[in-house]
Amino acid sequence: MSDLALGFDLLLGAGLLWLAWQALFDTHRFSAVVHFMVFGLVMALAWVRLDALDIALAEAAIGAGVTGALLLAALGRLPAHTGHAPGWRRAQRPLVWAALATGLLATLALAWVAWQLPRPGLAAPVAKALPETGVAHAVTAVLLNLRAWDTLLEITVMLAAVCLVWSLGPALRPYAPATALPGLPALTRLLHPLFLLVPAYLLWRGSHAPGGAFPAGAVLGAGGVLLVLAGAVPWMQEPRHRPLLRLLLVAGVLLFLVVGLVGLLLAGTFLALPGALAGHLILAVEVAAALSIALMLMAFYLYGEPGR
């Protein structure tokens, strides 16, 4: 690593720490949200430095875009307030030091565990089993063959979060982008083709390179959130379309379970993918999971405003 690259990485790490501190402890809510969104963008740059482009895209779309927009929407529904009360700032100081100490201990523990891991790790066994997985990229093979349970549970947790948010209350009040954000509809129309093409490319790329359902669903969901904020998809809040929306939300989990049952019948193990069908089954699961993830991210903006 050159001195310039090392200096850039150190500056990137310092910037992440400063942005995280500002996002957590800034006394003004709007400023804290902006720092959080910038933190997501800088974190995406850090993932790029680690050659994890798919994670970088997901971080930028979810960490900076979707979550930032959700925080701004929540901020707009809170009563006007300039910051935390002085008593709260004094009370949180011990919590700050406790969090710092806990973070330091956790970092040291993780560093020790990473140092003790065997080398070169599991790269050789994964590469040996790769021809039987139905895909040509190790990450996709691990996620949908060796660790399919984890992937299924991740999508299930997202679905459970949507159910929890929707249980809070009725449909959210509609936004008024024509008055509050006059440039948002035009920006949405301009970016909409990209939010369709990029997820399709990421799904195709996932079989042989970094990509797949999660980054594709994250980018597609970010585009969908823009549509929701711009008021371009009012049908999603109509009661007659709610059963269809619920079916689409659970489609990824349902198809994953069906694939698991197919593996149980043909191979004797739940979620075991038969070699002859592995490629086709993975493609079907990836497409359904990407669409479900995108709709789940949009669903957080449709229903669930707590009662006043």
Short mmCIF file of N, CA and C in Angstrom, two decimals, residues 66 188 191-192 195 218-228 298:
data_model
loop_
_atom_site.label_atom_id
_atom_site.label_comp_id
_atom_site.label_asym_id
_atom_site.label_seq_id
_atom_site.Cartn_x
_atom_site.Cartn_y
_atom_site.Cartn_z
N VAL A 66 -32.50 5.45 1.84
CA VAL A 66 -33.78 5.03 2.39
C VAL A 66 -33.90 5.40 3.87
N THR A 188 -37.37 12.47 -9.76
CA THR A 188 -37.82 11.08 -9.78
C THR A 188 -37.98 10.58 -11.21
N LEU A 191 -34.44 10.00 -12.73
CA LEU A 191 -33.66 8.88 -12.21
C LEU A 191 -34.37 7.53 -12.32
N HIS A 192 -35.67 7.54 -12.62
CA HIS A 192 -36.42 6.29 -12.61
C HIS A 192 -35.85 5.23 -13.55
N PHE A 195 -32.99 3.50 -11.81
CA PHE A 195 -33.41 2.63 -10.71
C PHE A 195 -34.03 1.33 -11.20
N ALA A 218 -32.04 -3.20 -2.80
CA ALA A 218 -31.79 -1.92 -2.13
C ALA A 218 -31.89 -0.76 -3.12
N VAL A 219 -31.27 -0.90 -4.29
CA VAL A 219 -31.32 0.17 -5.29
C VAL A 219 -32.74 0.34 -5.82
N LEU A 220 -33.42 -0.77 -6.11
CA LEU A 220 -34.79 -0.68 -6.58
C LEU A 220 -35.71 -0.08 -5.51
N GLY A 221 -35.47 -0.45 -4.25
CA GLY A 221 -36.26 0.12 -3.17
C GLY A 221 -36.02 1.60 -3.00
N ALA A 222 -34.77 2.05 -3.17
CA ALA A 222 -34.48 3.49 -3.09
C ALA A 222 -35.25 4.26 -4.15
N GLY A 223 -35.29 3.71 -5.38
CA GLY A 223 -36.09 4.34 -6.42
C GLY A 223 -37.57 4.34 -6.07
N GLY A 224 -38.04 3.25 -5.47
CA GLY A 224 -39.44 3.20 -5.06
C GLY A 224 -39.77 4.21 -3.97
N VAL A 225 -38.84 4.41 -3.04
CA VAL A 225 -39.07 5.41 -1.99
C VAL A 225 -39.18 6.80 -2.60
N LEU A 226 -38.35 7.09 -3.61
CA LEU A 226 -38.48 8.36 -4.31
C LEU A 226 -39.88 8.51 -4.92
N LEU A 227 -40.39 7.43 -5.52
CA LEU A 227 -41.73 7.48 -6.09
C LEU A 227 -42.78 7.76 -5.02
N VAL A 228 -42.63 7.11 -3.86
CA VAL A 228 -43.58 7.32 -2.77
C VAL A 228 -43.53 8.76 -2.27
N MET A 298 -40.09 0.21 0.50
CA MET A 298 -41.14 1.17 0.20
C MET A 298 -42.25 1.11 1.24
#
